JSON list of C-alpha atoms in Angstrom, two decimals:
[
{"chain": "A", "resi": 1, "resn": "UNK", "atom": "CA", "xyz": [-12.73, -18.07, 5.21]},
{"chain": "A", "resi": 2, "resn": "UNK", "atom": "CA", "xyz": [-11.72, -14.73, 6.26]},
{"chain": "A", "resi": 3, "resn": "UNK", "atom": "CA", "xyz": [-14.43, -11.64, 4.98]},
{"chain": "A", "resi": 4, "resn": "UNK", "atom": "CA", "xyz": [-13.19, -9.02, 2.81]},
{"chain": "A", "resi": 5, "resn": "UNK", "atom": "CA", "xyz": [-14.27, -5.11, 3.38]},
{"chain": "A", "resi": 6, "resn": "UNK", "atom": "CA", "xyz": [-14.28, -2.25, 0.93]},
{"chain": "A", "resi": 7, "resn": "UNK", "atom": "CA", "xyz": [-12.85, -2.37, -2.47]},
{"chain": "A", "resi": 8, "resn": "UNK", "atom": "CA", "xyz": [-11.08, -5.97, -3.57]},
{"chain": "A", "resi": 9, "resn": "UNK", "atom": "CA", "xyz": [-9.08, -7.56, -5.09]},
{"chain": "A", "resi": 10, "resn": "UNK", "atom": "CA", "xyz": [-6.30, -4.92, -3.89]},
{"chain": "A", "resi": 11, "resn": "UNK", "atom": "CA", "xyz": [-2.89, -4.39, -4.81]},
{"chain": "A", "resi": 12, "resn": "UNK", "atom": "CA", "xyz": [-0.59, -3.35, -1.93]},
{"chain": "A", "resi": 13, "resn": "UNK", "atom": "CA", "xyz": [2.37, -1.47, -4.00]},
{"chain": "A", "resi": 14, "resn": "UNK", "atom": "CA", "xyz": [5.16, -0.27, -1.54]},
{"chain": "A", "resi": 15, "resn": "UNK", "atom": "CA", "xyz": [9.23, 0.28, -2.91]},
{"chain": "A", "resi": 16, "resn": "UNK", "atom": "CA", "xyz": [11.00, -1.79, -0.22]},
{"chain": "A", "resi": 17, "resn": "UNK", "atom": "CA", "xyz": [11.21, -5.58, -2.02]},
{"chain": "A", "resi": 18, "resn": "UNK", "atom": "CA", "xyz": [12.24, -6.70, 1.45]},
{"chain": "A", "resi": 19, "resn": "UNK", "atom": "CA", "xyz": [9.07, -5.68, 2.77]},
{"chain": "A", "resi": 20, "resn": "UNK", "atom": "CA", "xyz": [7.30, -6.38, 0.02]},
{"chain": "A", "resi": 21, "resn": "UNK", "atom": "CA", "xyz": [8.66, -9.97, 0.12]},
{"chain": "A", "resi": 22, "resn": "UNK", "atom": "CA", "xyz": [7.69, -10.42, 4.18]},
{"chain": "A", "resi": 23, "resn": "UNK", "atom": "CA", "xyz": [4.16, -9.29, 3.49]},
{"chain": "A", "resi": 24, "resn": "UNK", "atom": "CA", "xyz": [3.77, -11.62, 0.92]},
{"chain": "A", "resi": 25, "resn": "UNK", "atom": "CA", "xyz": [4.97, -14.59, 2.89]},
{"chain": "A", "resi": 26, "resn": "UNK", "atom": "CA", "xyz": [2.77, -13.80, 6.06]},
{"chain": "A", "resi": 27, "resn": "UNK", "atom": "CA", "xyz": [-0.17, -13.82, 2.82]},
{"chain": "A", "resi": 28, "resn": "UNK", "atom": "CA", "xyz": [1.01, -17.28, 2.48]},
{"chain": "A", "resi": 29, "resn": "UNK", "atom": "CA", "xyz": [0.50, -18.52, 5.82]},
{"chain": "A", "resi": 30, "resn": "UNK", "atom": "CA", "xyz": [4.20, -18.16, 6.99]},
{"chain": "A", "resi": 31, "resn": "UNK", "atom": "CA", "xyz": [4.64, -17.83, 10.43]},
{"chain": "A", "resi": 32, "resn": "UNK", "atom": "CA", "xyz": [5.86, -14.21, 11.73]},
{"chain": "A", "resi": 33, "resn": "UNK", "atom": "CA", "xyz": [9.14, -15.76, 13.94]},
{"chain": "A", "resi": 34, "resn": "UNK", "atom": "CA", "xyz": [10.35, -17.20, 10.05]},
{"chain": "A", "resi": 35, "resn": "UNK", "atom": "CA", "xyz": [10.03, -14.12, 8.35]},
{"chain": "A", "resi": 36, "resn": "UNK", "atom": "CA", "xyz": [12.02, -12.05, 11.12]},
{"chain": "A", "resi": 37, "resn": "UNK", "atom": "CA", "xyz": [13.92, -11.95, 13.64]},
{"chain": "A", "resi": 38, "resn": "UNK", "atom": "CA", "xyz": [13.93, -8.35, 14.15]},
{"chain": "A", "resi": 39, "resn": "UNK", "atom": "CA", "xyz": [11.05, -7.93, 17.16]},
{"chain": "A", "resi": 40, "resn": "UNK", "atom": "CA", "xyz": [10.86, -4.59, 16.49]},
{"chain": "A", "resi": 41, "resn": "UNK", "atom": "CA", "xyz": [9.21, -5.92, 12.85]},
{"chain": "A", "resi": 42, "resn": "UNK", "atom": "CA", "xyz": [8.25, -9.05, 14.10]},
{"chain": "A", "resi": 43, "resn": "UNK", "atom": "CA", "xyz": [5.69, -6.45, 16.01]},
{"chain": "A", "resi": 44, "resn": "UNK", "atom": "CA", "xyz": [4.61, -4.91, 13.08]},
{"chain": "A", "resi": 45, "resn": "UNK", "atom": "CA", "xyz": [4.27, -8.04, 11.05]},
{"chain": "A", "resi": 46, "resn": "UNK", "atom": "CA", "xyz": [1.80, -9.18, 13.44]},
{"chain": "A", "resi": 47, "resn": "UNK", "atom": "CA", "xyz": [-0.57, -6.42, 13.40]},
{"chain": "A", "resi": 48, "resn": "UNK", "atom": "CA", "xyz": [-0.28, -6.77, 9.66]},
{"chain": "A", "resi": 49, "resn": "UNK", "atom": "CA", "xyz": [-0.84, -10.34, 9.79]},
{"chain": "A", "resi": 50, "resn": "UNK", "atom": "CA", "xyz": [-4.06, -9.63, 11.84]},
{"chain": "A", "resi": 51, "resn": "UNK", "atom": "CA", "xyz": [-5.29, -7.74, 9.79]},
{"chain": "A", "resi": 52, "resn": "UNK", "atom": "CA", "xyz": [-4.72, -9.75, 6.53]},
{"chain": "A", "resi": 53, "resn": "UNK", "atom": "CA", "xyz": [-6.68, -12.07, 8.42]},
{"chain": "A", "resi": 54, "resn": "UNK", "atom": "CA", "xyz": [-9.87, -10.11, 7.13]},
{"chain": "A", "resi": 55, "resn": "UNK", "atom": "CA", "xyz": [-8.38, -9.31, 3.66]},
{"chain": "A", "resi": 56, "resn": "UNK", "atom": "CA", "xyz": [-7.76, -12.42, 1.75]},
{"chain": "A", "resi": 57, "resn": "UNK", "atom": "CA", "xyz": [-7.84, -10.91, -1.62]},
{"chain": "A", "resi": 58, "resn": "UNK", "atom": "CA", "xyz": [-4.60, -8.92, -1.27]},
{"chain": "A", "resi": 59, "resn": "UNK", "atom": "CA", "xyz": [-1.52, -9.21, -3.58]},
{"chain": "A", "resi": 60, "resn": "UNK", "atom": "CA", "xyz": [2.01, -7.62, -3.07]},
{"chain": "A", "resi": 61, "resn": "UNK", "atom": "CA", "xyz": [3.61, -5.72, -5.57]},
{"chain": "A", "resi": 62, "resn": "UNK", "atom": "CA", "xyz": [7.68, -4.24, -5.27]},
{"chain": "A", "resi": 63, "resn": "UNK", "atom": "CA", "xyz": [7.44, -0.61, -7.22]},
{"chain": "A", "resi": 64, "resn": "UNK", "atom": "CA", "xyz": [10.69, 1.72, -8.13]},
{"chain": "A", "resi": 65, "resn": "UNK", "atom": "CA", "xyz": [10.78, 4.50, -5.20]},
{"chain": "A", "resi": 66, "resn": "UNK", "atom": "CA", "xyz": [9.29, 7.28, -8.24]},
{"chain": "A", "resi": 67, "resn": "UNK", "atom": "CA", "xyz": [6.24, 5.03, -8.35]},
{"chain": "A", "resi": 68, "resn": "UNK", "atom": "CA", "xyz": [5.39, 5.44, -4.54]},
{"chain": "A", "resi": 69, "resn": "UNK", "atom": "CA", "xyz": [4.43, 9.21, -4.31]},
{"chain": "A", "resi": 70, "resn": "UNK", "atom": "CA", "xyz": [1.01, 8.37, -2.95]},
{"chain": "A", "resi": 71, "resn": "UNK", "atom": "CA", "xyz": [1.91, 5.90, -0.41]},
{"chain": "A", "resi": 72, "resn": "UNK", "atom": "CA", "xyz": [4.59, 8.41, 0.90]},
{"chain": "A", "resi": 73, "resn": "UNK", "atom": "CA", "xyz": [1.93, 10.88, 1.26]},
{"chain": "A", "resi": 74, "resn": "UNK", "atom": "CA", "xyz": [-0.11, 8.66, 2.91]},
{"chain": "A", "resi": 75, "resn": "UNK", "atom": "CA", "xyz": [2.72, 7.41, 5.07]},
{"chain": "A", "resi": 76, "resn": "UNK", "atom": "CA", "xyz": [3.09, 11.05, 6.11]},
{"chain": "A", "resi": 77, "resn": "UNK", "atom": "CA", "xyz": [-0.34, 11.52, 6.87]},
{"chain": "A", "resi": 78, "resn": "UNK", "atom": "CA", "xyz": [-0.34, 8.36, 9.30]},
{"chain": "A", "resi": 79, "resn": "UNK", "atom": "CA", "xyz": [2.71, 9.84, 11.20]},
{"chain": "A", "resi": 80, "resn": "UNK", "atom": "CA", "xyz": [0.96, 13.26, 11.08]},
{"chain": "A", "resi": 81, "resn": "UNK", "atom": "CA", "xyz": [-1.94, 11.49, 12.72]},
{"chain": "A", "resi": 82, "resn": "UNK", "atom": "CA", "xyz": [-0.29, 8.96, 15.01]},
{"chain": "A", "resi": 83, "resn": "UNK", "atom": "CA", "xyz": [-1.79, 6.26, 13.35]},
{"chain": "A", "resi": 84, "resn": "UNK", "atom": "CA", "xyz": [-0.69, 3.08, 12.04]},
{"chain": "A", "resi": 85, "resn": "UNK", "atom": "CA", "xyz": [-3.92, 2.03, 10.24]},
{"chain": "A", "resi": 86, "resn": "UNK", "atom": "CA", "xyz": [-6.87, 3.84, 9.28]},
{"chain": "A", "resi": 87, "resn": "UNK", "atom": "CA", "xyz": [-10.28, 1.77, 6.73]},
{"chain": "A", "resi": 88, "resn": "UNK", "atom": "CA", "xyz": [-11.93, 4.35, 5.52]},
{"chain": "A", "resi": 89, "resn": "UNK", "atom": "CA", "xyz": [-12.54, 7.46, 3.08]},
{"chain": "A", "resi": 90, "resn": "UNK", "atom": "CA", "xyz": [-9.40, 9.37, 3.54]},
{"chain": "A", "resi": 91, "resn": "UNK", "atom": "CA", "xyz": [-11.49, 12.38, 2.73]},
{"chain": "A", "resi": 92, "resn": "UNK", "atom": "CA", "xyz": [-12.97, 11.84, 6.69]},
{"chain": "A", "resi": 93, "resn": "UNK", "atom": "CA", "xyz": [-9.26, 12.14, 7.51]},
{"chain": "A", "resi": 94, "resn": "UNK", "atom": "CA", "xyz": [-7.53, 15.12, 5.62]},
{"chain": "A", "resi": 95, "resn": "UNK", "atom": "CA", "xyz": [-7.80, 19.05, 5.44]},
{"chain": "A", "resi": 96, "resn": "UNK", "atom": "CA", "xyz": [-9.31, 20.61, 2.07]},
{"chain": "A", "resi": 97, "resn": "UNK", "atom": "CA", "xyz": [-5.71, 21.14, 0.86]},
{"chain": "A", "resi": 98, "resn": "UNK", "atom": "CA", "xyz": [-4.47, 17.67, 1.82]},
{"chain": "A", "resi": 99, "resn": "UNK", "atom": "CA", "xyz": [-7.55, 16.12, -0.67]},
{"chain": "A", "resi": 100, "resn": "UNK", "atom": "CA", "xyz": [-6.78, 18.42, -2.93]},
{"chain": "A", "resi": 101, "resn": "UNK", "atom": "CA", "xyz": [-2.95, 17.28, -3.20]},
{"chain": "A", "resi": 102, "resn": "UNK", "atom": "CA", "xyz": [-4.21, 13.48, -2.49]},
{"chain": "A", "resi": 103, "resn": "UNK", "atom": "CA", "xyz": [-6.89, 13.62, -5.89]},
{"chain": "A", "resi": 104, "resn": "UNK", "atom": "CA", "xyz": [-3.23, 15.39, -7.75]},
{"chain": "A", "resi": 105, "resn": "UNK", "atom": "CA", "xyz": [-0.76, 12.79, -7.36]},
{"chain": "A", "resi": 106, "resn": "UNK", "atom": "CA", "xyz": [-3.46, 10.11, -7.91]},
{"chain": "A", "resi": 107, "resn": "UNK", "atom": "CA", "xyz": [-4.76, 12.16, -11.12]},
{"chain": "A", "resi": 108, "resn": "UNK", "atom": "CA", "xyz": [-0.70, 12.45, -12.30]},
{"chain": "A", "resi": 109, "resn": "UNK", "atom": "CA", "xyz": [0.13, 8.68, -11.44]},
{"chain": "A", "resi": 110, "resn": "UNK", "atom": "CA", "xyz": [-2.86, 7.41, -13.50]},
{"chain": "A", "resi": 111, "resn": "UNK", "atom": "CA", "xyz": [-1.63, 9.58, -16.64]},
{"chain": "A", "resi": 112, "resn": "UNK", "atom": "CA", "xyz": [2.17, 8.42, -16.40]},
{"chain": "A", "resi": 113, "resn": "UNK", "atom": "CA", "xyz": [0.44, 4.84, -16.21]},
{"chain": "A", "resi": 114, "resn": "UNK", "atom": "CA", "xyz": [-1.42, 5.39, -19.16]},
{"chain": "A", "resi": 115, "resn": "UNK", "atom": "CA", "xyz": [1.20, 6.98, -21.52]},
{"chain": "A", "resi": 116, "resn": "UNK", "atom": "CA", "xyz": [3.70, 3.76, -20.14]},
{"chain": "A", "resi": 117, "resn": "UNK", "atom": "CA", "xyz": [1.52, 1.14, -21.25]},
{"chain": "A", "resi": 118, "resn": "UNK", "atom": "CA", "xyz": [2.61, -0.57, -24.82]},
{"chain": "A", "resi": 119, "resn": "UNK", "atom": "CA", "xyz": [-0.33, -0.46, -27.18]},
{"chain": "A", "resi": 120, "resn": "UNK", "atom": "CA", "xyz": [-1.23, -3.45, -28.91]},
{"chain": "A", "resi": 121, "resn": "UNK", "atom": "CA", "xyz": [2.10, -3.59, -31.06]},
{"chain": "A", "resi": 122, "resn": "UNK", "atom": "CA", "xyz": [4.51, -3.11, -28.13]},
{"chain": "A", "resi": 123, "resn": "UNK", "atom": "CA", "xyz": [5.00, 0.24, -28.10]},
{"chain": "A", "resi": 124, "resn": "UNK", "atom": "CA", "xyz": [4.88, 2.83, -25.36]},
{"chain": "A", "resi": 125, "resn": "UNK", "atom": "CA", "xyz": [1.57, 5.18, -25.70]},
{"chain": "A", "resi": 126, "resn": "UNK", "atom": "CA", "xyz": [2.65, 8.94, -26.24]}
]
C-alpha cells in the first residue's frame, strides 16, 4: 500500500474536466498509453502517475475557471520557478509579497465558499 505524506485526504480541484477526468483514471489504475495518446501528456501523466503512487488518498474534482484563482497562482509560481512539483510549505518558496497575495485569495475563496453554501433549509448563506 502506497504511504501518504502531509495533509490527507486531499482534493485536487483544477478547471480542465479533460484533465480532471485523465487524473482520475490513472487514480484508478488505468494505464497511461489508454488515457492518451498525446506523448507530450502521456509524459506528464507519468510523472503524475509516479507520484500518485505515494498519495493514495487523492480525489479529483472539475471546478468552473472563477474557482481556480489559487491554482493559477500557483501554476505561475511553478513556471516562475521552473518547477513542475514542489511538497512542501510554499512559504519556503515565495517572496513576502507573494505569501501575502497567496494567504488573500485563500482568505477570499474560503468566504465566497461560505456565503455559497445552502443552510439547513436550502438556501444560499448571505
Amino acid at each position: 500500500m502506497a504511504k501518504d505524506r502531509g495533509l490527507f485526504p486531499l482534493i485536487m480541484e483544477g478547471d480542465s474536466q479533460i484533465i480532471i477526468n485523465m487524473s482520475s483514471k490513472l487514480m484508478q489504475g488505468s494505464p497511461v498509453h489508454k488515457i492518451s495518446s498525446s506523448w507530450r501528456l502521456a509524459n506528464k501523466l507519468e510523472l503524475l502517475k509516479q507520484w500518485l503512487t505515494n498519495h493514495s488518498t487523492i480525489s479529483f474534482k472539475h471546478i468552473r475557471r472563477e474557482g481556480n484563482k489559487l491554482a493559477d497562482f500557483i501554476a505561475n509560481l511553478g513556471v516562475e520557478w521552473g518547477r513542475e512539483f514542489y511538497e512542501g510549505p510554499i512559504s519556503d518558496m515565495v517572496s513576502e509579497n507573494q505569501l501575502s497575495t497567496f494567504r488573500n485569495i485563500v482568505t477570499t475563496d474560503m468566504h465566497q465558499k461560505e456565503v455559497s453554501q445552502p443552510d439547513a433549509g436550502g438556501r444560499n448563506k448571505h
